[in-house]
Structure formats: structure tokens, C-alpha cells
PDB file of C-alpha atoms and ligand atoms in Angstrom:
ATOM      1  CA  MET E 272       0.000   0.000   0.000  1.00 40.00           C
ATOM      2  CA  LYS E 273       2.756   2.369   0.984  1.00 39.00           C
ATOM      3  CA  LYS E 274       4.536   1.564  -2.256  1.00 40.00           C
ATOM      4  CA  TYR E 275       1.303   2.178  -4.102  1.00 40.00           C
ATOM      5  CA  ILE E 276       0.949   5.636  -2.571  1.00 41.00           C
ATOM      6  CA  PHE E 277       4.553   6.379  -3.510  1.00 43.00           C
ATOM      7  CA  SER E 278       3.957   5.321  -7.118  1.00 44.00           C
ATOM      8  CA  LEU E 279       0.803   7.372  -7.220  1.00 42.00           C
ATOM      9  CA  LEU E 280       2.650  10.425  -5.921  1.00 45.00           C
ATOM     10  CA  LEU E 281       5.108  10.026  -8.763  1.00 46.00           C
ATOM     11  CA  LEU E 282       2.537   9.273 -11.413  1.00 44.00           C
ATOM     12  CA  LEU E 283      -0.136  11.807 -10.571  1.00 43.00           C
ATOM     13  CA  PRO E 284       1.620  14.826 -12.051  1.00 43.00           C
ATOM     14  CA  LEU E 285       2.375  12.828 -15.184  1.00 41.00           C
ATOM     15  CA  LEU E 286      -1.233  11.808 -15.622  1.00 39.00           C
ATOM     16  CA  LEU E 287      -2.495  15.316 -15.061  1.00 37.00           C
ATOM     17  CA  SER E 288       0.215  17.252 -16.815  1.00 36.00           C
ATOM     18  CA  ALA E 289      -0.986  16.238 -20.267  1.00 34.00           C
ATOM     19  CA  CYS E 290      -3.486  19.072 -20.070  1.00 31.00           C
ATOM     20  CA  VAL E 291      -0.905  21.636 -19.025  1.00 34.00           C
ATOM     21  CA  GLY E 292       0.592  23.724 -21.776  1.00 33.00           C
ATOM     22  CA  GLY E 293       4.301  24.363 -21.738  1.00 35.00           C
ATOM     23  CA  GLY E 294       6.959  26.523 -23.236  1.00 36.00           C
ATOM     24  CA  GLU E 295       5.272  29.876 -22.809  1.00 37.00           C
ATOM     25  CA  SER E 296       7.674  32.743 -22.738  1.00 39.00           C
ATOM     26  CA  THR E 297       7.794  34.636 -19.500  1.00 42.00           C
ATOM     27  CA  ALA E 298      10.196  37.266 -20.792  1.00 44.00           C
ATOM     28  CA  GLY E 299      10.037  40.462 -18.832  1.00 48.00           C
ATOM     29  CA  GLU E 300       9.034  38.810 -15.576  1.00 54.00           C
ATOM     30  CA  SER E 301      11.440  39.732 -12.792  1.00 62.00           C
ATOM     31  CA  ILE E 302      13.443  36.915 -11.262  1.00 67.00           C
ATOM     32  CA  PRO E 303      14.909  37.142  -7.771  1.00 70.00           C
ATOM     33  CA  GLU E 304      18.693  37.076  -7.557  1.00 68.00           C
ATOM     34  CA  ILE E 305      20.184  33.644  -7.014  1.00 71.00           C
ATOM     35  CA  SER E 306      22.639  33.559  -4.087  1.00 69.00           C
ATOM     36  CA  ASP E 307      25.509  35.905  -4.886  1.00 72.00           C
ATOM     37  CA  ASP E 308      28.022  34.255  -2.577  1.00 79.00           C
ATOM     38  CA  GLY E 309      30.437  33.645  -5.447  1.00 85.00           C
ATOM     39  CA  ARG E 310      29.732  29.907  -5.408  1.00 92.00           C
ATOM     40  CA  THR E 311      27.589  27.941  -7.814  1.00 96.00           C
ATOM     41  CA  VAL E 312      26.080  25.036  -5.913  1.00 97.00           C
ATOM     42  CA  ILE E 313      24.007  22.521  -7.844  1.00 98.00           C
ATOM     43  CA  VAL E 314      22.236  19.617  -6.132  1.00 98.00           C
ATOM     44  CA  LEU E 315      21.660  16.569  -8.331  1.00 98.00           C
ATOM     45  CA  ASP E 316      19.263  13.718  -7.667  1.00 98.00           C
ATOM     46  CA  ALA E 317      19.424  10.370  -9.476  1.00 98.00           C
ATOM     47  CA  GLY E 318      15.790   9.301  -9.417  1.00 97.00           C
ATOM     48  CA  HIS E 319      14.890   6.077  -7.586  1.00 96.00           C
ATOM     49  CA  GLY E 320      17.419   3.501  -6.412  1.00 95.00           C
ATOM     50  CA  PHE E 321      17.725   1.158  -3.424  1.00 93.00           C
ATOM     51  CA  GLY E 322      14.367  -0.568  -2.852  1.00 89.00           C
ATOM     52  CA  ASP E 323      12.886   1.210  -5.876  1.00 93.00           C
ATOM     53  CA  PRO E 324      14.430   0.488  -9.288  1.00 96.00           C
ATOM     54  CA  GLY E 325      12.080   2.859 -11.134  1.00 97.00           C
ATOM     55  CA  CYS E 326      11.006   1.925 -14.636  1.00 98.00           C
ATOM     56  CA  GLY E 327      12.605  -0.385 -17.164  1.00 98.00           C
ATOM     57  CA  SER E 328      11.829  -2.021 -20.485  1.00 97.00           C
ATOM     58  CA  GLU E 329      12.849  -4.778 -22.843  1.00 97.00           C
ATOM     59  CA  TYR E 330      14.739  -2.140 -24.866  1.00 98.00           C
ATOM     60  CA  MET E 331      16.631  -0.339 -22.117  1.00 98.00           C
ATOM     61  CA  VAL E 332      19.751  -1.847 -20.575  1.00 98.00           C
ATOM     62  CA  GLY E 333      19.439  -1.604 -16.793  1.00 98.00           C
ATOM     63  CA  THR E 334      16.847   0.066 -14.630  1.00 98.00           C
ATOM     64  CA  GLU E 335      15.857   3.720 -14.443  1.00 98.00           C
ATOM     65  CA  ALA E 336      17.817   3.943 -11.178  1.00 98.00           C
ATOM     66  CA  GLU E 337      20.983   2.642 -12.858  1.00 98.00           C
ATOM     67  CA  VAL E 338      20.640   4.860 -15.913  1.00 98.00           C
ATOM     68  CA  THR E 339      19.951   8.022 -13.899  1.00 98.00           C
ATOM     69  CA  LEU E 340      22.830   7.307 -11.509  1.00 98.00           C
ATOM     70  CA  ASP E 341      25.246   7.083 -14.441  1.00 98.00           C
ATOM     71  CA  MET E 342      23.812  10.261 -15.966  1.00 98.00           C
ATOM     72  CA  VAL E 343      23.944  12.164 -12.673  1.00 98.00           C
ATOM     73  CA  ASN E 344      27.652  11.302 -12.391  1.00 98.00           C
ATOM     74  CA  ARG E 345      28.244  12.519 -15.942  1.00 98.00           C
ATOM     75  CA  LEU E 346      26.270  15.689 -15.249  1.00 98.00           C
ATOM     76  CA  LYS E 347      28.268  16.225 -12.075  1.00 98.00           C
ATOM     77  CA  ASP E 348      31.584  15.963 -13.958  1.00 98.00           C
ATOM     78  CA  GLU E 349      30.391  18.451 -16.578  1.00 98.00           C
ATOM     79  CA  LEU E 350      29.163  20.927 -13.950  1.00 98.00           C
ATOM     80  CA  VAL E 351      32.386  20.650 -11.955  1.00 98.00           C
ATOM     81  CA  SER E 352      34.403  21.289 -15.129  1.00 98.00           C
ATOM     82  CA  LEU E 353      32.346  24.463 -15.552  1.00 98.00           C
ATOM     83  CA  GLY E 354      33.253  25.622 -12.044  1.00 97.00           C
ATOM     84  CA  ALA E 355      30.207  24.472 -10.053  1.00 97.00           C
ATOM     85  CA  GLU E 356      30.145  22.668  -6.733  1.00 98.00           C
ATOM     86  CA  VAL E 357      27.909  19.624  -6.893  1.00 98.00           C
ATOM     87  CA  ILE E 358      26.069  17.852  -4.091  1.00 98.00           C
ATOM     88  CA  LEU E 359      24.357  14.512  -4.779  1.00 98.00           C
ATOM     89  CA  THR E 360      21.251  13.478  -2.840  1.00 98.00           C
ATOM     90  CA  HIS E 361      22.748   9.974  -2.901  1.00 97.00           C
ATOM     91  CA  ASP E 362      25.621   8.134  -4.575  1.00 97.00           C
ATOM     92  CA  GLY E 363      23.796   4.909  -5.360  1.00 96.00           C
ATOM     93  CA  GLU E 364      25.542   3.157  -2.474  1.00 95.00           C
ATOM     94  CA  ALA E 365      23.597   4.674   0.435  1.00 95.00           C
ATOM     95  CA  PHE E 366      21.084   7.392   1.105  1.00 95.00           C
ATOM     96  CA  PRO E 367      20.627   9.573   4.183  1.00 94.00           C
ATOM     97  CA  ALA E 368      18.858   7.748   7.005  1.00 91.00           C
ATOM     98  CA  SER E 369      15.565   9.155   8.297  1.00 89.00           C
ATOM     99  CA  GLU E 370      17.323  10.038  11.579  1.00 90.00           C
ATOM    100  CA  GLU E 371      19.899  12.113   9.701  1.00 93.00           C
ATOM    101  CA  ILE E 372      17.202  13.922   7.723  1.00 94.00           C
ATOM    102  CA  ILE E 373      15.144  14.506  10.875  1.00 93.00           C
ATOM    103  CA  ASP E 374      18.210  15.922  12.660  1.00 94.00           C
ATOM    104  CA  ILE E 375      18.990  18.430   9.971  1.00 95.00           C
ATOM    105  CA  CYS E 376      15.290  19.357   9.680  1.00 95.00           C
ATOM    106  CA  VAL E 377      15.042  19.931  13.445  1.00 94.00           C
ATOM    107  CA  THR E 378      18.200  22.061  13.361  1.00 96.00           C
ATOM    108  CA  HIS E 379      16.601  24.321  10.768  1.00 95.00           C
ATOM    109  CA  GLY E 380      13.041  24.295  12.072  1.00 94.00           C
ATOM    110  CA  ILE E 381      11.683  22.322   9.116  1.00 95.00           C
ATOM    111  CA  ASP E 382       8.592  20.206   9.694  1.00 91.00           C
ATOM    112  CA  TYR E 383       9.372  16.535   8.881  1.00 91.00           C
ATOM    113  CA  ARG E 384       6.216  14.676   7.929  1.00 88.00           C
ATOM    114  CA  GLU E 385       6.720  11.095   9.088  1.00 83.00           C
ATOM    115  CA  ASP E 386       3.339  10.235   7.590  1.00 81.00           C
ATOM    116  CA  LEU E 387       4.827  10.876   4.129  1.00 81.00           C
ATOM    117  CA  VAL E 388       7.785   8.533   4.597  1.00 78.00           C
ATOM    118  CA  VAL E 389       7.329   5.327   2.622  1.00 73.00           C
ATOM    119  CA  GLU E 390       9.590   2.642   4.041  1.00 77.00           C
ATOM    120  CA  ASP E 391      13.169   2.254   5.186  1.00 78.00           C
ATOM    121  CA  THR E 392      14.425   0.701   1.967  1.00 84.00           C
ATOM    122  CA  VAL E 393      13.137   3.533  -0.203  1.00 89.00           C
ATOM    123  CA  PHE E 394      14.574   7.041  -0.445  1.00 93.00           C
ATOM    124  CA  SER E 395      11.200   8.570  -1.133  1.00 91.00           C
ATOM    125  CA  ALA E 396      10.502  11.636  -3.226  1.00 93.00           C
ATOM    126  CA  TYR E 397       9.278  13.385  -0.069  1.00 93.00           C
ATOM    127  CA  GLU E 398      12.487  12.607   1.847  1.00 94.00           C
ATOM    128  CA  ARG E 399      14.613  13.798  -1.080  1.00 96.00           C
ATOM    129  CA  GLY E 400      12.648  17.028  -1.281  1.00 96.00           C
ATOM    130  CA  VAL E 401      12.780  17.821   2.407  1.00 96.00           C
ATOM    131  CA  TYR E 402      16.453  16.758   2.629  1.00 96.00           C
ATOM    132  CA  VAL E 403      17.456  19.196  -0.106  1.00 97.00           C
ATOM    133  CA  LEU E 404      15.357  21.914   1.549  1.00 97.00           C
ATOM    134  CA  ALA E 405      17.271  21.316   4.805  1.00 96.00           C
ATOM    135  CA  LEU E 406      20.630  21.311   2.963  1.00 96.00           C
ATOM    136  CA  SER E 407      19.716  24.657   1.406  1.00 96.00           C
ATOM    137  CA  LYS E 408      19.624  26.182   4.896  1.00 95.00           C
ATOM    138  CA  GLU E 409      23.306  25.276   5.336  1.00 94.00           C
ATOM    139  CA  THR E 410      24.561  25.940   1.804  1.00 94.00           C
ATOM    140  CA  PRO E 411      22.704  28.303  -0.533  1.00 95.00           C
ATOM    141  CA  ILE E 412      21.627  26.168  -3.492  1.00 96.00           C
ATOM    142  CA  ASP E 413      21.616  27.652  -6.980  1.00 97.00           C
ATOM    143  CA  MET E 414      19.630  24.829  -8.566  1.00 98.00           C
ATOM    144  CA  PHE E 415      18.209  21.382  -7.829  1.00 98.00           C
ATOM    145  CA  VAL E 416      17.891  18.888 -10.690  1.00 98.00           C
ATOM    146  CA  SER E 417      16.259  15.443 -10.456  1.00 98.00           C
ATOM    147  CA  LEU E 418      16.893  13.036 -13.357  1.00 98.00           C
ATOM    148  CA  HIS E 419      14.433  10.327 -14.391  1.00 98.00           C
ATOM    149  CA  VAL E 420      13.500   7.989 -17.224  1.00 98.00           C
ATOM    150  CA  ASN E 421       9.852   7.736 -18.162  1.00 98.00           C
ATOM    151  CA  SER E 422       7.870   4.781 -19.496  1.00 98.00           C
ATOM    152  CA  PHE E 423       4.466   4.337 -21.077  1.00 98.00           C
ATOM    153  CA  PRO E 424       4.244   0.684 -22.131  1.00 97.00           C
ATOM    154  CA  THR E 425       0.627   0.916 -23.313  1.00 97.00           C
ATOM    155  CA  ASP E 426       1.733   3.323 -26.046  1.00 98.00           C
ATOM    156  CA  PRO E 427       5.346   2.590 -27.002  1.00 97.00           C
ATOM    157  CA  THR E 428       5.211   5.295 -29.698  1.00 97.00           C
ATOM    158  CA  VAL E 429       5.432   8.001 -26.987  1.00 97.00           C
ATOM    159  CA  ASP E 430       8.919   9.423 -27.375  1.00 97.00           C
ATOM    160  CA  ARG E 431       9.801  12.804 -25.896  1.00 97.00           C
ATOM    161  CA  TYR E 432      11.886  14.633 -23.362  1.00 98.00           C
ATOM    162  CA  GLU E 433       9.978  16.239 -20.500  1.00 98.00           C
ATOM    163  CA  LEU E 434      10.893  19.051 -18.135  1.00 98.00           C
ATOM    164  CA  TYR E 435       8.749  19.664 -15.058  1.00 98.00           C
ATOM    165  CA  TYR E 436       8.805  22.383 -12.459  1.00 98.00           C
ATOM    166  CA  TYR E 437       6.481  23.933  -9.906  1.00 98.00           C
ATOM    167  CA  GLU E 438       4.850  27.033 -11.354  1.00 97.00           C
ATOM    168  CA  GLY E 439       4.870  28.703  -7.914  1.00 97.00           C
ATOM    169  CA  ASN E 440       8.656  28.403  -7.600  1.00 97.00           C
ATOM    170  CA  PRO E 441      10.048  31.931  -7.138  1.00 97.00           C
ATOM    171  CA  TYR E 442      12.377  31.174 -10.054  1.00 97.00           C
ATOM    172  CA  SER E 443       9.705  29.833 -12.406  1.00 97.00           C
ATOM    173  CA  ALA E 444      10.626  32.389 -15.086  1.00 97.00           C
ATOM    174  CA  LEU E 445      14.270  31.322 -14.880  1.00 97.00           C
ATOM    175  CA  LEU E 446      13.202  27.673 -15.017  1.00 98.00           C
ATOM    176  CA  ASN E 447      11.107  28.347 -18.086  1.00 98.00           C
ATOM    177  CA  ARG E 448      14.077  30.016 -19.781  1.00 97.00           C
ATOM    178  CA  LEU E 449      16.306  27.065 -18.885  1.00 98.00           C
ATOM    179  CA  CYS E 450      13.735  24.588 -20.213  1.00 98.00           C
ATOM    180  CA  VAL E 451      13.247  26.476 -23.487  1.00 98.00           C
ATOM    181  CA  ALA E 452      17.019  26.787 -23.984  1.00 98.00           C
ATOM    182  CA  PHE E 453      17.594  23.097 -23.200  1.00 98.00           C
ATOM    183  CA  SER E 454      14.743  22.069 -25.498  1.00 98.00           C
ATOM    184  CA  LYS E 455      16.471  23.960 -28.315  1.00 97.00           C
ATOM    185  CA  ARG E 456      19.613  21.952 -27.624  1.00 97.00           C
ATOM    186  CA  LEU E 457      17.634  18.679 -27.716  1.00 96.00           C
ATOM    187  CA  ASP E 458      14.901  18.748 -30.320  1.00 94.00           C
ATOM    188  CA  ASN E 459      12.911  21.972 -29.941  1.00 92.00           C
ATOM    189  CA  LYS E 460       9.789  20.008 -29.037  1.00 93.00           C
ATOM    190  CA  THR E 461      10.520  18.951 -25.504  1.00 97.00           C
ATOM    191  CA  LYS E 462       7.481  18.984 -23.248  1.00 98.00           C
ATOM    192  CA  ILE E 463       7.859  21.841 -20.772  1.00 98.00           C
ATOM    193  CA  ALA E 464       5.337  21.555 -17.962  1.00 98.00           C
ATOM    194  CA  PRO E 465       4.972  24.085 -15.157  1.00 98.00           C
ATOM    195  CA  LEU E 466       2.588  22.393 -12.694  1.00 98.00           C
ATOM    196  CA  ASP E 467       0.441  23.785  -9.897  1.00 97.00           C
ATOM    197  CA  TYR E 468       1.150  22.839  -6.283  1.00 96.00           C
ATOM    198  CA  GLU E 469      -1.322  19.967  -6.279  1.00 96.00           C
ATOM    199  CA  ASN E 470       0.200  18.331  -9.343  1.00 97.00           C
ATOM    200  CA  ALA E 471       3.865  19.285  -9.189  1.00 97.00           C
ATOM    201  CA  TYR E 472       6.399  16.562  -8.500  1.00 96.00           C
ATOM    202  CA  ILE E 473       7.103  16.570  -4.805  1.00 95.00           C
ATOM    203  CA  VAL E 474      10.876  17.003  -5.225  1.00 96.00           C
ATOM    204  CA  THR E 475      10.277  20.244  -7.136  1.00 97.00           C
ATOM    205  CA  LYS E 476       7.918  21.809  -4.599  1.00 95.00           C
ATOM    206  CA  TYR E 477      10.191  22.672  -1.721  1.00 93.00           C
ATOM    207  CA  GLY E 478      12.531  25.564  -1.093  1.00 92.00           C
ATOM    208  CA  ASP E 479      13.232  28.937  -2.580  1.00 94.00           C
ATOM    209  CA  TYR E 480      15.788  27.730  -5.115  1.00 97.00           C
ATOM    210  CA  PRO E 481      15.087  26.705  -8.733  1.00 98.00           C
ATOM    211  CA  SER E 482      14.103  23.023  -9.015  1.00 98.00           C
ATOM    212  CA  VAL E 483      13.496  21.005 -12.150  1.00 98.00           C
ATOM    213  CA  LEU E 484      12.693  17.362 -12.870  1.00 98.00           C
ATOM    214  CA  VAL E 485      14.090  16.038 -16.149  1.00 98.00           C
ATOM    215  CA  GLU E 486      12.603  13.010 -17.895  1.00 98.00           C
ATOM    216  CA  THR E 487      15.498  11.965 -20.112  1.00 98.00           C
ATOM    217  CA  GLY E 488      13.409   9.780 -22.422  1.00 98.00           C
ATOM    218  CA  TYR E 489      10.900   6.923 -22.607  1.00 98.00           C
ATOM    219  CA  ALA E 490      12.287   3.471 -21.871  1.00 98.00           C
ATOM    220  CA  SER E 491       9.148   2.036 -23.497  1.00 98.00           C
ATOM    221  CA  ASN E 492      10.101   3.561 -26.862  1.00 98.00           C
ATOM    222  CA  GLU E 493      12.704   1.520 -28.735  1.00 98.00           C
ATOM    223  CA  SER E 494      14.609   4.406 -30.295  1.00 97.00           C
ATOM    224  CA  ALA E 495      14.578   6.467 -27.084  1.00 98.00           C
ATOM    225  CA  ALA E 496      15.856   3.428 -25.183  1.00 98.00           C
ATOM    226  CA  GLN E 497      18.678   2.984 -27.705  1.00 98.00           C
ATOM    227  CA  LYS E 498      19.726   6.574 -27.026  1.00 98.00           C
ATOM    228  CA  LEU E 499      19.515   5.991 -23.270  1.00 98.00           C
ATOM    229  CA  ASN E 500      21.713   2.905 -23.729  1.00 98.00           C
ATOM    230  CA  SER E 501      24.389   4.876 -25.557  1.00 98.00           C
ATOM    231  CA  PRO E 502      27.284   6.295 -23.488  1.00 98.00           C
ATOM    232  CA  ALA E 503      27.931   8.840 -26.254  1.00 98.00           C
ATOM    233  CA  TRP E 504      24.335  10.040 -26.172  1.00 98.00           C
ATOM    234  CA  ARG E 505      24.362  10.281 -22.371  1.00 98.00           C
ATOM    235  CA  ALA E 506      27.567  12.307 -22.517  1.00 98.00           C
ATOM    236  CA  GLU E 507      26.111  14.709 -25.071  1.00 98.00           C
ATOM    237  CA  PHE E 508      22.828  15.101 -23.166  1.00 98.00           C
ATOM    238  CA  CYS E 509      24.598  15.799 -19.867  1.00 98.00           C
ATOM    239  CA  LYS E 510      27.065  18.244 -21.427  1.00 98.00           C
ATOM    240  CA  ALA E 511      24.222  20.264 -22.970  1.00 98.00           C
ATOM    241  CA  LEU E 512      22.209  20.199 -19.732  1.00 98.00           C
ATOM    242  CA  ALA E 513      25.221  21.289 -17.649  1.00 98.00           C
ATOM    243  CA  GLU E 514      25.959  24.168 -20.011  1.00 98.00           C
ATOM    244  CA  GLU E 515      22.352  25.377 -19.898  1.00 98.00           C
ATOM    245  CA  ILE E 516      22.182  25.053 -16.085  1.00 98.00           C
ATOM    246  CA  ILE E 517      25.292  27.198 -15.714  1.00 97.00           C
ATOM    247  CA  LYS E 518      23.970  29.778 -18.198  1.00 97.00           C
ATOM    248  CA  ALA E 519      20.677  29.907 -16.287  1.00 97.00           C
ATOM    249  CA  VAL E 520      22.182  30.498 -12.844  1.00 95.00           C
ATOM    250  CA  LYS E 521      24.953  32.908 -13.809  1.00 88.00           C
TER     251      LYS E 521
HETATM  252 ZN1   ZN X 742      11.312   8.258 -12.249  1.00 93.16          ZN
END
């Protein structure tokens, strides 16, 4: 049941976002300054892992968790080469224990909702979100990026990149600019979906730093899966994303 709720939390925005338009220009809207402490700190999250492999398919080699972990490490290397400091929510080996997250939340007066925690073997979307929020109180975060692979087995023709953020994020105009710029680097038809609070992915809803969830492709689509399988394609995707992240936060 708990697992079911977790899956539903992840799926709900996807199911509902089909009716949300994306890609609108928000030029002219004022964006608050990102921390001007001279550091560029990017937090990266490889979606899933541990007791939750995420999606997979007959076409994709490995699970979503394995693919996103490899891509997060590539993205990290690219960002570091561009001068950023990178923090990972987890390294694939271990994730922060509930006690550790509770401690840091208590220190910073953040409410930790134990009723939203799934189970000990899963680093839930809620725990990731609240963990990054707590980290942001210790180190100003310039951007949070969560990487995923999508899947829609009932219609294997679905093949697109998707970029999701919470429309109420104080940096939503910056996020829109990032998404439009990254879409141009990819295919110019990436789905860009600002979502309302109810429907936004939980990891993108917390904090006053820009947060974006990137669906890197559909495992259920054969040609998308072939790209996801390709180290050269992963390298190219992560290089382009790193460059656009740095442009967006500078
Ligand atoms: Zn996912």
C-alpha cells in the first residue's frame, strides 16, 4: 500500500500534466537574484534507487535507477568542469537515514512529515525534497535537478523529453528560460510543464531555489531506449544540460 501511494505520488503529475501547456515565454518577468556568494552550488538527484528500481523495459539496458545514476555522475563531472560545486542526494551506495534527515530538519526548524515517509528501503521523493530543503539552509543552493526515465508501455510510440517544475517556484521564469534553452539543444519540441502545487512533483515543490525534474526519455520507446543505452548520447545530453544550467544560474 505504501509503495502504491509512492507510485501514485510520482505518477499523478504525469497523468495530469498532459493538459498543461508548456513553453510559454515569461520574458520580462522579474526573477529574484540567485545567491551571490560567489559559489555555484548545484544539487543533483538520481531518481529512484535502493528498494525502488524505477522503470525499465525490454529495450533499455538496466533500470531507471541505474541509468539516472550514471547520468547524474556525468552531469556532475560536466558541472564541476564548468566551475560548479555539486552535491548529490545519494551516490547509489547509500542514502541519508531518516534520523539524519530529521536531525537536519530539526536544526533548521523544518517540519518533517513522518506520515509521508514510505519505508526504510526507499529514499522517497518526499524525503529527497525535504532533505534538499534542509541542505539549502546550510549551503545556498543555486539549482536542484532530479533526473528520471519515463515509461508508457501501453503506447510505445510516446517518445519525448519532459521538463517539469512547480509554477509557484520563485524562479519559475528562470526555469522556463532554462527549459526552453535546453529544449532547443535537444529537439525543440521537448514537453515543458509548469505544474500547480497539487500536481507538481514533490521534489520540485520545496525551497526557494530553482528546481526542475528532467525526464530523459521513454524506456518504453525503442529508439529512445537505444539513445539511453548509448554512453555517447548520455555524454552529449549531460554536457548540454550542464551548459544550460550554468547559463541559467549565472
Ligand atoms: Zn522516475
